[in-house]
Every structure is written in structure tokens, then in C-alpha cells.
Short mmCIF file of C-alpha atoms in Angstrom, two decimals:
data_model
loop_
_atom_site.label_atom_id
_atom_site.label_comp_id
_atom_site.label_asym_id
_atom_site.label_seq_id
_atom_site.Cartn_x
_atom_site.Cartn_y
_atom_site.Cartn_z
CA UNK A 1 -39.35 38.24 -14.85
CA UNK A 2 -39.67 36.07 -17.56
CA UNK A 3 -36.18 34.63 -17.61
CA UNK A 4 -36.59 33.67 -13.61
CA UNK A 5 -39.89 31.90 -14.51
CA UNK A 6 -38.30 30.28 -17.49
CA UNK A 7 -35.36 28.99 -15.25
CA UNK A 8 -37.84 27.63 -12.48
CA UNK A 9 -40.04 25.82 -14.90
CA UNK A 10 -36.97 23.87 -16.20
CA UNK A 11 -34.56 22.84 -13.19
CA UNK A 12 -32.61 20.90 -15.41
CA UNK A 13 -31.15 24.02 -16.51
CA UNK A 14 -29.35 24.55 -13.30
CA UNK A 15 -25.56 23.80 -13.51
CA UNK A 16 -24.26 20.74 -11.90
CA UNK A 17 -22.70 20.98 -8.28
CA UNK A 18 -18.95 22.24 -8.18
CA UNK A 19 -16.27 19.64 -7.82
CA UNK A 20 -15.90 20.51 -4.08
CA UNK A 21 -19.55 20.24 -3.57
CA UNK A 22 -20.18 16.86 -5.23
CA UNK A 23 -20.38 15.08 -2.25
CA UNK A 24 -23.03 17.04 -0.98
CA UNK A 25 -25.22 16.25 -3.89
CA UNK A 26 -24.62 12.43 -3.80
CA UNK A 27 -26.67 10.03 -1.72
CA UNK A 28 -27.11 6.45 -1.38
CA UNK A 29 -29.64 5.28 -4.12
CA UNK A 30 -28.92 1.45 -3.94
CA UNK A 31 -29.40 -1.76 -1.81
CA UNK A 32 -26.63 -3.55 -0.07
CA UNK A 33 -26.95 -6.18 -2.31
CA UNK A 34 -26.19 -4.12 -5.08
CA UNK A 35 -23.04 -2.62 -3.68
CA UNK A 36 -21.71 -5.92 -2.76
CA UNK A 37 -22.19 -7.24 -6.23
CA UNK A 38 -20.44 -4.44 -7.75
CA UNK A 39 -17.82 -4.15 -4.90
CA UNK A 40 -17.04 -8.07 -5.57
CA UNK A 41 -16.50 -7.34 -9.48
CA UNK A 42 -14.20 -4.74 -8.66
CA UNK A 43 -12.30 -6.90 -6.62
CA UNK A 44 -12.10 -9.72 -9.25
CA UNK A 45 -10.73 -7.26 -11.75
CA UNK A 46 -8.50 -4.78 -10.02
CA UNK A 47 -7.00 -7.10 -7.29
CA UNK A 48 -5.84 -10.09 -9.44
CA UNK A 49 -4.08 -7.42 -11.79
CA UNK A 50 -2.49 -5.09 -9.69
CA UNK A 51 -1.19 -8.48 -7.51
CA UNK A 52 0.14 -10.01 -10.50
CA UNK A 53 2.16 -6.89 -11.27
CA UNK A 54 3.66 -7.09 -8.20
CA UNK A 55 4.27 -10.60 -8.20
CA UNK A 56 6.21 -10.14 -11.70
CA UNK A 57 8.35 -6.93 -9.93
CA UNK A 58 9.05 -9.36 -7.22
CA UNK A 59 10.50 -12.13 -9.43
CA UNK A 60 12.55 -9.91 -11.26
CA UNK A 61 14.03 -7.91 -8.43
CA UNK A 62 14.63 -10.69 -6.37
CA UNK A 63 15.96 -13.40 -8.65
CA UNK A 64 19.38 -12.19 -8.31
CA UNK A 65 19.55 -13.93 -4.58
CA UNK A 66 18.92 -17.18 -6.22
CA UNK A 67 21.68 -16.74 -8.94
CA UNK A 68 24.27 -16.14 -6.29
CA UNK A 69 23.82 -20.02 -5.11
CA UNK A 70 24.33 -20.83 -8.99
CA UNK A 71 27.97 -19.31 -8.84
CA UNK A 72 26.75 -16.01 -10.30
CA UNK A 73 29.67 -13.88 -8.79
CA UNK A 74 31.96 -15.90 -10.00
CA UNK A 75 30.70 -16.11 -13.60
CA UNK A 76 30.18 -12.42 -13.61
CA UNK A 77 33.68 -11.79 -12.13
CA UNK A 78 32.56 -9.78 -9.04
CA UNK A 79 33.20 -10.15 -5.20
CA UNK A 80 30.20 -10.06 -2.48
CA UNK A 81 30.66 -6.42 -1.25
CA UNK A 82 30.67 -5.34 -5.09
CA UNK A 83 27.39 -7.19 -5.49
CA UNK A 84 26.09 -5.19 -2.57
CA UNK A 85 26.96 -2.10 -4.46
CA UNK A 86 24.69 -3.40 -7.46
CA UNK A 87 22.03 -3.65 -4.86
CA UNK A 88 22.45 -0.19 -3.63
CA UNK A 89 22.23 1.11 -7.24
CA UNK A 90 19.00 -0.91 -7.84
CA UNK A 91 17.47 0.95 -4.88
CA UNK A 92 19.16 4.23 -5.74
CA UNK A 93 17.73 4.13 -9.29
CA UNK A 94 14.02 3.64 -7.79
CA UNK A 95 14.55 6.54 -5.14
CA UNK A 96 15.90 9.02 -7.45
CA UNK A 97 12.78 8.36 -9.84
CA UNK A 98 10.18 7.38 -7.45
CA UNK A 99 8.37 10.41 -7.22
CA UNK A 100 8.61 11.46 -10.87
CA UNK A 101 7.32 8.53 -11.82
CA UNK A 102 4.15 8.91 -9.24
CA UNK A 103 3.74 12.25 -10.88
CA UNK A 104 3.22 10.88 -14.19
CA UNK A 105 1.13 8.16 -13.00
CA UNK A 106 -1.25 10.84 -11.76
CA UNK A 107 -1.13 12.55 -14.76
CA UNK A 108 -1.50 9.63 -17.46
CA UNK A 109 -3.48 7.35 -15.27
CA UNK A 110 -2.75 3.94 -13.71
CA UNK A 111 -3.83 1.80 -16.75
CA UNK A 112 -1.35 3.11 -19.08
CA UNK A 113 1.59 3.95 -16.76
CA UNK A 114 1.80 0.56 -14.69
CA UNK A 115 1.36 -1.39 -18.10
CA UNK A 116 4.23 0.48 -19.89
CA UNK A 117 6.35 -0.26 -16.68
CA UNK A 118 5.92 -3.99 -16.44
CA UNK A 119 7.07 -3.94 -20.42
CA UNK A 120 10.26 -1.94 -19.36
CA UNK A 121 11.17 -3.72 -16.17
CA UNK A 122 10.50 -7.25 -18.09
CA UNK A 123 12.69 -6.22 -20.83
CA UNK A 124 15.81 -5.16 -18.59
CA UNK A 125 15.23 -8.15 -16.30
CA UNK A 126 15.70 -10.40 -19.18
CA UNK A 127 18.84 -8.65 -20.80
CA UNK A 128 20.24 -9.11 -17.54
CA UNK A 129 21.01 -12.38 -18.75
CA UNK A 130 23.94 -10.99 -20.81
CA UNK A 131 25.97 -9.33 -18.09
CA UNK A 132 29.38 -10.04 -18.04
CA UNK A 133 31.58 -7.63 -15.88
CA UNK A 134 31.11 -5.51 -12.92
CA UNK A 135 30.14 -2.30 -15.26
CA UNK A 136 27.19 -4.38 -16.92
CA UNK A 137 26.32 -5.56 -13.58
CA UNK A 138 25.87 -1.99 -11.98
CA UNK A 139 24.16 -0.80 -15.24
CA UNK A 140 21.75 -3.16 -15.31
CA UNK A 141 20.63 -3.15 -11.72
CA UNK A 142 20.52 0.76 -11.89
CA UNK A 143 18.20 0.40 -15.07
CA UNK A 144 16.07 -2.21 -13.39
CA UNK A 145 15.38 0.14 -10.29
CA UNK A 146 14.47 3.32 -12.82
CA UNK A 147 12.31 1.12 -14.64
CA UNK A 148 10.61 -0.37 -11.47
CA UNK A 149 10.39 2.72 -9.84
CA UNK A 150 6.83 4.25 -9.02
CA UNK A 151 5.02 0.68 -9.52
CA UNK A 152 4.38 -0.14 -5.94
CA UNK A 153 3.10 3.58 -4.80
CA UNK A 154 1.30 3.73 -8.07
CA UNK A 155 -0.59 0.22 -7.30
CA UNK A 156 -1.18 1.77 -3.80
CA UNK A 157 -2.51 4.78 -4.98
CA UNK A 158 -4.87 3.17 -7.40
CA UNK A 159 -6.32 0.82 -4.66
CA UNK A 160 -7.10 4.25 -2.61
CA UNK A 161 -9.05 5.59 -5.19
CA UNK A 162 -11.26 2.48 -6.15
CA UNK A 163 -11.83 1.66 -2.41
CA UNK A 164 -13.39 3.40 0.79
CA UNK A 165 -10.80 4.30 3.58
CA UNK A 166 -12.18 1.05 5.75
CA UNK A 167 -11.20 -1.24 2.75
CA UNK A 168 -8.05 -0.16 2.09
CA UNK A 169 -5.85 -2.12 4.85
CA UNK A 170 -7.18 -5.54 3.49
CA UNK A 171 -6.62 -4.75 -0.29
CA UNK A 172 -3.38 -3.23 0.48
CA UNK A 173 -2.19 -6.51 2.30
CA UNK A 174 -3.80 -8.49 -0.92
CA UNK A 175 -2.00 -6.35 -3.09
CA UNK A 176 1.26 -7.43 -1.09
CA UNK A 177 0.56 -10.87 -1.21
CA UNK A 178 1.87 -10.75 -4.80
CA UNK A 179 5.04 -9.46 -3.34
CA UNK A 180 5.23 -12.08 -0.65
CA UNK A 181 4.02 -14.99 -3.46
CA UNK A 182 6.70 -13.58 -5.84
CA UNK A 183 9.24 -13.78 -3.22
CA UNK A 184 8.40 -17.22 -2.28
CA UNK A 185 7.82 -18.66 -5.59
CA UNK A 186 10.90 -17.14 -7.16
CA UNK A 187 13.12 -19.14 -4.94
CA UNK A 188 11.16 -22.36 -5.61
CA UNK A 189 11.10 -21.84 -9.34
CA UNK A 190 14.86 -20.92 -9.17
CA UNK A 191 15.48 -24.34 -7.76
CA UNK A 192 13.96 -26.01 -11.10
CA UNK A 193 15.30 -23.32 -13.32
CA UNK A 194 18.99 -23.32 -12.11
CA UNK A 195 19.08 -27.10 -12.91
CA UNK A 196 19.14 -26.05 -16.62
CA UNK A 197 22.98 -24.80 -16.31
CA UNK A 198 24.71 -26.41 -19.11
CA UNK A 199 21.64 -25.90 -21.49
CA UNK A 200 22.98 -23.97 -24.88
CA UNK A 201 26.27 -23.71 -23.06
CA UNK A 202 24.67 -21.10 -20.51
CA UNK A 203 24.60 -21.15 -17.00
CA UNK A 204 21.46 -21.50 -14.93
CA UNK A 205 21.27 -18.10 -13.86
CA UNK A 206 20.96 -17.17 -17.77
CA UNK A 207 17.81 -19.06 -18.10
CA UNK A 208 16.29 -17.61 -14.88
CA UNK A 209 16.65 -13.97 -16.05
CA UNK A 210 15.45 -15.15 -19.50
CA UNK A 211 12.26 -16.99 -18.33
CA UNK A 212 11.42 -14.52 -15.63
CA UNK A 213 11.82 -11.26 -17.84
CA UNK A 214 9.96 -12.90 -20.60
CA UNK A 215 7.06 -14.02 -18.31
CA UNK A 216 7.00 -10.13 -17.03
CA UNK A 217 6.67 -9.07 -20.60
CA UNK A 218 3.57 -11.41 -21.31
CA UNK A 219 2.02 -10.13 -18.10
CA UNK A 220 2.49 -6.64 -19.38
CA UNK A 221 -0.01 -7.51 -22.05
CA UNK A 222 -2.70 -8.70 -19.60
CA UNK A 223 -2.37 -5.61 -17.63
CA UNK A 224 -2.81 -3.58 -21.14
CA UNK A 225 -5.78 -5.43 -21.88
CA UNK A 226 -7.74 -5.93 -18.52
CA UNK A 227 -6.60 -3.05 -16.43
CA UNK A 228 -9.02 -0.27 -15.89
CA UNK A 229 -7.67 3.40 -15.73
CA UNK A 230 -10.27 4.92 -13.01
CA UNK A 231 -13.82 6.12 -12.52
CA UNK A 232 -13.41 8.75 -15.24
CA UNK A 233 -11.96 6.50 -17.88
CA UNK A 234 -13.04 2.70 -16.95
CA UNK A 235 -11.42 1.28 -19.67
CA UNK A 236 -8.15 -0.39 -20.41
CA UNK A 237 -5.33 0.58 -22.32
CA UNK A 238 -5.02 -1.79 -25.26
CA UNK A 239 -9.26 -1.79 -25.54
CA UNK A 240 -10.41 1.68 -25.27
CA UNK A 241 -13.81 1.18 -26.45
CA UNK A 242 -14.59 -1.41 -24.09
CA UNK A 243 -15.71 -0.86 -20.58
CA UNK A 244 -15.72 -3.74 -17.44
CA UNK A 245 -18.61 -2.01 -15.70
CA UNK A 246 -22.06 -0.66 -16.57
CA UNK A 247 -23.43 2.58 -15.86
CA UNK A 248 -24.94 1.66 -12.67
CA UNK A 249 -22.02 -0.15 -11.24
CA UNK A 250 -19.91 2.64 -11.71
CA UNK A 251 -22.39 5.03 -10.28
CA UNK A 252 -22.32 2.68 -6.85
CA UNK A 253 -18.75 2.58 -6.90
CA UNK A 254 -17.96 5.90 -7.39
CA UNK A 255 -20.92 7.46 -5.21
CA UNK A 256 -19.70 5.31 -2.16
CA UNK A 257 -16.14 6.42 -2.33
CA UNK A 258 -16.94 10.18 -2.26
CA UNK A 259 -19.29 9.72 0.19
CA UNK A 260 -16.53 7.90 2.12
CA UNK A 261 -13.82 10.62 1.73
CA UNK A 262 -15.33 13.66 -0.43
CA UNK A 263 -11.57 14.87 -1.42
CA UNK A 264 -11.19 11.58 -3.57
CA UNK A 265 -13.72 13.64 -5.88
CA UNK A 266 -11.26 16.27 -6.23
CA UNK A 267 -8.82 14.97 -8.48
CA UNK A 268 -6.64 17.61 -10.39
CA UNK A 269 -4.54 17.02 -13.38
CA UNK A 270 -1.30 17.59 -11.71
CA UNK A 271 -0.09 17.48 -8.24
CA UNK A 272 0.53 21.50 -7.10
CA UNK A 273 3.04 22.78 -5.01
CA UNK A 274 0.90 23.36 -1.99
CA UNK A 275 0.44 19.65 -1.86
CA UNK A 276 4.18 18.80 -1.63
CA UNK A 277 4.25 21.46 1.05
CA UNK A 278 1.17 19.59 3.20
CA UNK A 279 2.72 16.28 2.84
CA UNK A 280 6.07 17.13 3.66
CA UNK A 281 5.36 18.96 6.79
CA UNK A 282 3.02 16.65 8.24
CA UNK A 283 5.12 14.89 10.84
CA UNK A 284 3.09 12.00 11.16
CA UNK A 285 3.92 10.89 7.64
CA UNK A 286 7.56 11.12 8.60
CA UNK A 287 7.31 8.81 11.38
CA UNK A 288 5.78 6.15 8.92
CA UNK A 289 8.48 7.06 6.66
CA UNK A 290 11.20 6.05 9.33
CA UNK A 291 8.94 2.96 10.27
CA UNK A 292 9.52 1.58 6.79
CA UNK A 293 13.08 2.62 6.86
CA UNK A 294 13.69 0.83 9.88
CA UNK A 295 11.88 -2.44 8.92
CA UNK A 296 12.72 -2.77 5.10
CA UNK A 297 16.85 -2.41 5.39
CA UNK A 298 17.05 -5.66 7.64
CA UNK A 299 14.28 -7.43 5.82
CA UNK A 300 15.85 -6.49 2.30
CA UNK A 301 19.33 -7.78 3.31
CA UNK A 302 18.16 -11.07 5.11
CA UNK A 303 16.26 -11.86 1.80
CA UNK A 304 18.97 -11.31 -0.29
CA UNK A 305 20.85 -13.73 1.54
CA UNK A 306 18.82 -16.14 2.83
CA UNK A 307 19.55 -18.72 0.42
CA UNK A 308 23.26 -18.23 1.09
CA UNK A 309 22.50 -18.32 4.64
CA UNK A 310 20.57 -21.71 4.39
CA UNK A 311 23.34 -23.14 2.12
CA UNK A 312 26.08 -22.51 4.94
CA UNK A 313 23.86 -24.78 7.27
CA UNK A 314 25.35 -27.60 5.30
CA UNK A 315 22.31 -28.04 2.77
CA UNK A 316 22.86 -28.24 -1.22
CA UNK A 317 23.40 -24.96 -3.25
CA UNK A 318 20.12 -25.35 -5.30
CA UNK A 319 17.94 -27.17 -2.63
CA UNK A 320 18.79 -24.04 -0.43
CA UNK A 321 16.37 -22.04 -2.91
CA UNK A 322 13.51 -24.15 -2.30
CA UNK A 323 14.31 -24.37 1.56
CA UNK A 324 14.47 -20.67 1.81
CA UNK A 325 11.29 -20.40 0.23
CA UNK A 326 9.08 -22.19 3.22
CA UNK A 327 8.96 -19.24 5.60
CA UNK A 328 8.01 -16.89 2.79
CA UNK A 329 4.92 -19.10 2.14
CA UNK A 330 4.00 -19.27 5.74
CA UNK A 331 4.36 -15.65 5.91
CA UNK A 332 1.26 -15.24 3.27
CA UNK A 333 -1.48 -16.99 5.82
CA UNK A 334 0.16 -15.02 8.87
CA UNK A 335 0.21 -11.97 6.98
CA UNK A 336 -3.67 -12.11 5.95
CA UNK A 337 -4.62 -12.87 9.73
CA UNK A 338 -2.96 -9.67 10.61
CA UNK A 339 -4.56 -7.66 8.07
CA UNK A 340 -7.98 -9.03 9.00
CA UNK A 341 -7.18 -7.78 12.61
CA UNK A 342 -6.09 -4.62 11.26
CA UNK A 343 -9.01 -3.87 8.96
CA UNK A 344 -11.93 -5.87 10.99
CA UNK A 345 -11.20 -4.33 14.22
CA UNK A 346 -9.50 -1.05 13.16
CA UNK A 347 -6.13 -2.26 15.20
CA UNK A 348 -3.62 -0.46 12.58
CA UNK A 349 -1.13 0.64 14.96
CA UNK A 350 -1.28 -2.70 17.33
CA UNK A 351 -0.91 -5.07 14.46
CA UNK A 352 2.16 -2.93 12.99
CA UNK A 353 3.87 -2.99 16.50
CA UNK A 354 3.15 -6.85 16.93
CA UNK A 355 4.68 -7.50 13.56
CA UNK A 356 7.78 -5.47 14.18
CA UNK A 357 8.06 -7.27 17.65
CA UNK A 358 8.07 -10.81 15.91
CA UNK A 359 10.23 -9.45 13.22
CA UNK A 360 12.70 -8.09 15.85
CA UNK A 361 12.41 -11.64 17.67
CA UNK A 362 13.76 -13.43 14.36
CA UNK A 363 16.77 -11.59 14.58
CA UNK A 364 17.30 -12.00 18.01
CA UNK A 365 16.91 -15.77 17.16
CA UNK A 366 19.59 -15.58 14.40
CA UNK A 367 21.83 -14.11 16.49
CA UNK A 368 21.81 -16.67 19.25
CA UNK A 369 21.76 -19.50 17.15
CA UNK A 370 24.99 -18.49 15.29
CA UNK A 371 26.60 -20.07 18.39
CA UNK A 372 24.87 -23.25 17.95
CA UNK A 373 25.96 -25.85 15.58
CA UNK A 374 22.63 -27.74 15.01
CA UNK A 375 21.57 -27.05 11.32
CA UNK A 376 17.59 -27.84 12.19
CA UNK A 377 17.69 -24.98 14.93
CA UNK A 378 19.81 -22.35 12.62
CA UNK A 379 17.27 -23.01 9.93
CA UNK A 380 14.28 -22.50 12.44
CA UNK A 381 15.59 -19.07 12.85
CA UNK A 382 15.56 -18.38 9.21
CA UNK A 383 11.97 -19.65 8.70
CA UNK A 384 10.74 -17.39 11.61
CA UNK A 385 12.17 -14.35 10.10
CA UNK A 386 10.94 -14.94 6.61
CA UNK A 387 7.14 -15.60 8.26
CA UNK A 388 7.29 -12.53 10.16
CA UNK A 389 9.71 -9.88 8.34
CA UNK A 390 7.65 -8.42 5.22
CA UNK A 391 4.12 -7.41 6.55
CA UNK A 392 4.79 -4.79 8.71
CA UNK A 393 5.40 -2.78 5.84
CA UNK A 394 2.01 -3.02 4.16
CA UNK A 395 0.16 -2.59 7.54
CA UNK A 396 2.28 0.37 8.09
CA UNK A 397 1.26 1.82 4.87
CA UNK A 398 -2.62 1.47 5.46
CA UNK A 399 -2.10 3.05 8.72
CA UNK A 400 -0.51 5.79 6.83
CA UNK A 401 -2.80 6.34 4.42
CA UNK A 402 -5.72 7.05 7.00
CA UNK A 403 -3.39 9.92 7.97
CA UNK A 404 -3.83 11.83 4.51
CA UNK A 405 -6.72 14.06 3.68
CA UNK A 406 -6.94 14.25 0.08
CA UNK A 407 -5.88 12.00 -3.07
CA UNK A 408 -2.80 14.15 -3.74
CA UNK A 409 -1.40 14.05 -0.19
CA UNK A 410 -2.16 10.47 -0.43
CA UNK A 411 -0.13 9.91 -3.74
CA UNK A 412 2.55 11.69 -2.67
CA UNK A 413 2.75 9.72 0.85
CA UNK A 414 2.74 6.63 -1.42
CA UNK A 415 5.32 7.66 -3.22
CA UNK A 416 7.14 9.02 0.00
CA UNK A 417 7.07 5.67 2.12
CA UNK A 418 7.86 3.25 -0.94
CA UNK A 419 10.89 5.65 -1.36
CA UNK A 420 11.82 5.01 2.08
CA UNK A 421 11.39 1.60 1.41
CA UNK A 422 14.28 1.75 -1.21
CA UNK A 423 16.60 3.98 0.66
CA UNK A 424 16.32 1.37 3.27
CA UNK A 425 17.31 -0.98 0.53
CA UNK A 426 20.62 1.20 -0.18
CA UNK A 427 22.15 0.86 3.57
CA UNK A 428 20.40 -2.58 3.73
CA UNK A 429 22.49 -3.80 0.97
CA UNK A 430 25.79 -3.52 2.88
CA UNK A 431 24.73 -5.09 6.27
CA UNK A 432 25.80 -8.51 5.41
CA UNK A 433 29.45 -8.05 4.10
CA UNK A 434 31.90 -10.71 3.00
CA UNK A 435 34.26 -10.31 6.00
CA UNK A 436 31.22 -11.42 8.22
CA UNK A 437 30.14 -14.47 6.51
CA UNK A 438 29.05 -17.22 7.01
CA UNK A 439 27.58 -16.61 10.46
CA UNK A 440 26.78 -12.91 10.05
CA UNK A 441 27.09 -12.18 13.60
CA UNK A 442 27.80 -8.32 13.07
CA UNK A 443 24.88 -8.04 10.41
CA UNK A 444 22.31 -10.01 12.82
CA UNK A 445 23.38 -7.30 15.66
CA UNK A 446 22.94 -4.47 13.31
CA UNK A 447 19.52 -5.72 12.39
CA UNK A 448 18.19 -5.83 15.95
CA UNK A 449 19.13 -2.31 16.69
CA UNK A 450 17.53 -1.05 13.54
CA UNK A 451 14.18 -2.86 14.06
CA UNK A 452 14.33 -1.77 17.76
CA UNK A 453 14.23 1.87 16.37
CA UNK A 454 11.26 1.32 14.21
CA UNK A 455 9.22 -0.39 17.08
CA UNK A 456 10.29 2.59 19.36
CA UNK A 457 8.81 4.79 16.81
CA UNK A 458 5.68 2.72 15.82
CA UNK A 459 4.93 2.90 19.72
CA UNK A 460 5.51 6.68 19.78
CA UNK A 461 2.96 6.89 16.57
CA UNK A 462 0.39 4.84 18.51
CA UNK A 463 0.40 6.71 21.78
CA UNK A 464 -0.06 9.79 19.43
CA UNK A 465 -2.91 8.12 17.75
CA UNK A 466 -4.70 7.20 20.96
CA UNK A 467 -4.44 11.02 22.34
CA UNK A 468 -5.53 12.50 19.13
CA UNK A 469 -8.66 10.25 19.11
CA UNK A 470 -9.64 10.88 22.97
CA UNK A 471 -9.32 14.62 21.88
CA UNK A 472 -11.75 14.35 19.17
CA UNK A 473 -14.22 12.02 20.83
CA UNK A 474 -14.16 14.47 23.97
CA UNK A 475 -14.95 17.59 21.43
CA UNK A 476 -17.87 15.45 20.13
CA UNK A 477 -19.15 14.87 23.45
CA UNK A 478 -18.87 18.55 24.18
CA UNK A 479 -20.41 19.66 21.03
CA UNK A 480 -23.39 17.07 21.65
CA UNK A 481 -23.67 18.17 25.21
CA UNK A 482 -23.75 21.54 24.10
CA UNK A 483 -26.32 21.18 21.68
CA UNK A 484 -28.37 19.11 24.40
CA UNK A 485 -28.60 22.31 26.61
CA UNK A 486 -29.23 24.46 23.97
CA UNK A 487 -32.08 22.41 23.00
CA UNK A 488 -33.56 22.35 26.42
CA UNK A 489 -33.05 26.08 26.96
CA UNK A 490 -35.14 26.33 23.91
CA UNK A 491 -37.93 24.16 25.19
CA UNK A 492 -37.99 25.71 28.43
CA UNK A 493 -38.30 29.03 26.89
CA UNK A 494 -40.98 27.78 24.64
CA UNK A 495 -42.89 26.60 27.89
CA UNK A 496 -42.63 30.19 29.66
CA UNK A 497 -43.76 31.93 26.81
CA UNK A 498 -47.00 30.02 26.49
CA UNK A 499 -47.40 30.20 30.18
CA UNK A 500 -47.46 33.87 30.12
CA UNK A 501 -49.32 34.57 26.85
CA UNK A 502 -52.71 36.05 27.40
CA UNK A 503 -55.83 33.73 26.99
CA UNK A 504 -57.98 34.65 23.80
CA UNK A 505 -61.91 35.50 24.66
CA UNK A 506 -64.24 34.24 22.18
CA UNK A 507 -67.61 35.49 21.83
CA UNK A 508 -70.47 35.33 19.37
CA UNK A 509 -71.80 32.10 17.68
CA UNK A 510 -68.71 31.55 15.49
CA UNK A 511 -66.32 32.10 18.55
CA UNK A 512 -64.19 34.55 16.95
CA UNK A 513 -61.40 36.04 18.99
CA UNK A 514 -62.29 39.56 19.97
CA UNK A 515 -60.14 40.18 23.20
CA UNK A 516 -57.41 38.49 25.09
CA UNK A 517 -57.76 38.31 28.79
CA UNK A 518 -54.83 39.00 30.79
CA UNK A 519 -55.08 36.29 33.47
CA UNK A 520 -52.67 38.48 36.05
CA UNK A 521 -55.39 41.12 36.31
#
């Protein structure tokens, strides 16, 4: 008995709860003000850094579209169709290494891996300046794809580990602001940088690659010094002895995430085979995959050639880069509005369908306007398409993340949907071909058909979501009614039992119970 008494006298000797029971042992022990303060600090640290990384990625991926307007193809010695093959190689490099990259991130942590990726694709982007043949062009695009692979799903997965499910959509959209701002800024910056043609005897596109690639490498140092890894290791790669959060803040941030989704507390060292089977057998994830596949192919193609399309309206070659940025800047407040509705009112499917509908309308405008000679009207079609062409993708990702049950499935789903976006880049690179320019009638018709497929899939998924929610609500109501009936039965039995209970007869001065009188006698 001594050991038992010793154990009881020292309750702290009991082992902590198992990992899968951690949520049962947690509870809210903080005020709303404390949580808001900790979350605000998290937003100021995590969100700007991940968004900066995405901004750099889009600068290095998209600057090739601006280089086209500075005689890039002629200088390197390639045709438009060969250029399209290079764009396919970029997407192929990403697709082939997307999931391996995400597995490495899951193992070593986002702080180290995302920082390293910025250094790698920044270096490749810089050395694109020295390409001088078709083979060097193909090799540099393929290497850029390999080094960029995994960054976007890695950033999305990182967000899902730091934030609750209800907060994810808004943060995902903010993360994609880096992409959108990068798309817009690259074209505006290119307008200035491409005027450097002749400096040092080099073409303007040479300086475009050098300046943007060097900037990315510099930003790699910023992430290395400032990006915390995880709740378990809340320190940056280059400053391993410094934490940006105190113990109280970490406790609040971690506990609230696990209370919201207990599966987030069950991170393993590696992703197992069972997680792969679970993720790839979930048909709903495949629907989201094909929605992304449908949305991003046309969007990638249009973004690549939008400066050239604007130039074909009669605007100057370099001025076309600045004009092609207008719709991309407009999409930032518009996408934020859609994100707010998705997150605040929980309208996931509705916002995705609305975004795809507007995107589809843009290609319908462009196809109709190919028959109109007024460049102002045709330019309106470009601005509309750019404004509504991108943000359905991050909204779809936020919608998809709510379908996942745990961090493993979520990590694979993120890699899966981003892989879909880059597979879209493979076929999208061949939509606008040399024999179809400058009006691209065939290209816009293809885009209309493809986006229609994506909108149909989103509608099917939306209907499925509504049916599933009604079933869950019906089950909850049934359980509630059943519990109420059981409770009433128990109360009724208690009343009957008390009525049938014989009355106690008290005798003596102390009124001690001696015998019970049966009222039925």
C-alpha cells in the first residue's frame, strides 16, 4: 500500500497525457484580450514573412512575361512555341518535386526549408540573365521549377499549423496577396528596369533577372533571421537561441489551435503510408484538385501573354508592362472582399463559384472583343480578366483545407492542389500559340471551355457540402431529441417511484423511523 499512498500524495508524479489525449487535458485559461494580443503578434510576424516569400517567388517566376516585350525571344534565339515549352518545363519541375519537397518541409520544419528555397530559386533566377540559347533557356526554367517546388504548399501548411480553422481562409488570402502583389509589381517594375537596355552593353531583360533574383536572395536572409519554425521550435534558423514569443503567448497560441482541431497536436516525424492512402482516396480532395486544374491553366496562359496582348492593341512595348499591371492591382482589394465574405460568413463554396463565374466572363469578353477594333474596349477585357482571374484558387484551397481531418492529410492535400496548379501550367503554356496571335481567338475559346468545367465541378462540390451539412444537422437534432426523451423518461420513473414509496412512521420523542406504512393497505 505504501507505493499507492506515495503516488496519491504526489499527483505531479503522474505522467502527462498521451499525445492523442492532449486536447482532453487542455482548457481555456486566458482572457479574450490576451488571445487577441497574442494573435496580433503572430500576424505581425508570420504573415508578412510568408507573404514576402510568395512575393519573391512570383517576381522570379513571372518576370519572363515582361522580358518578352524586350525582344527576349529574338535575343535568345527561340520561337514563341519554344518559349511555351520552356514554361512547361518550369511547371514540370515543380510537379515532379512538389510532394518530396513537402515531405522534407514536414521533416525539417518550415523555418529552415522555406528559407533555403528562397536562396535556391533566387540564385537560379539571377543566373537566368546569362541564358543565350534554347537549351540554356529550357535548363534554367526546369531548375527554377525544382527550386520553387513546395514553397506554396509549405507556406499554406505552415499557416494551418499556427491558426484555427475559422481563421485560415483570411490568412490564406493574405498569403496570396504576395502572389497578386508580385504579379502586379513585376510588371510595373519591369517598365522601369527594361529601360536599362544598353547599360553595360546588356539587354534590359538581363538586368530584370539580375535585380529581381538578387532581391530574392536578400529576402532569404530576412526569413532566415525572422521566421519561427513551429510551436515546438519557436525560433528562426539563423537565431536559434532567440524566441519571438514568451511562454504565456506560446501556451495561448498552441492551446487554442489544438482545442479547435485536436489532430493538429498529433504531428509525427514523417508522413506515413496510411496518410497517403487516406488523402488520395478522398474524392472531395480530387474535386478541389480539378477545380484548381481548370482555373489555373487559363489564368497562367493569360498572365504570361497579357503584356504582349496589350501591346498588340497598339500600345508601346514597354508601356504595355505598366498597363498590364492595372487589373492585377485592382484584384487585391477585390480578392480581399471575397475572402472576407468567405471567412466571416462561412461562404466557402459560394465565393469560389462567384470568382470562377467572373473569371469565365472575362474570357467571354476577350473572345467577343477580338472582333472589335477599339483598343480601349479590348483593354477593358484584359483588366476585367486580371481582376477576377486569380483569387478563386486560394479560396478553393481554404475550402479544401476544411475537408482534411489531420495535419498529415492537410500537408498532402496542400501539395496535391498546388501540384494541380502547376500541372495546369503545363497545358496552359500551350493555349496561346504562335499561329493564333495576335487576337488569340482559339486560345480564348479554349479558356471559356476549361473554366466552364471548373465552375461545374465547384457547383457539384457545393451541392455535396449542403447535403452533408443537412445530414450532420439532422443527426445532431435526432441525438438531441433522443437525449431529451431519455431525460424525460428518467424524470417520470423517478416521480412514479416516489409516489409508490411507502411512508415512514416516526415514533418516539426523537422521531426515529421504526416501520413503514403501506398506503395501499
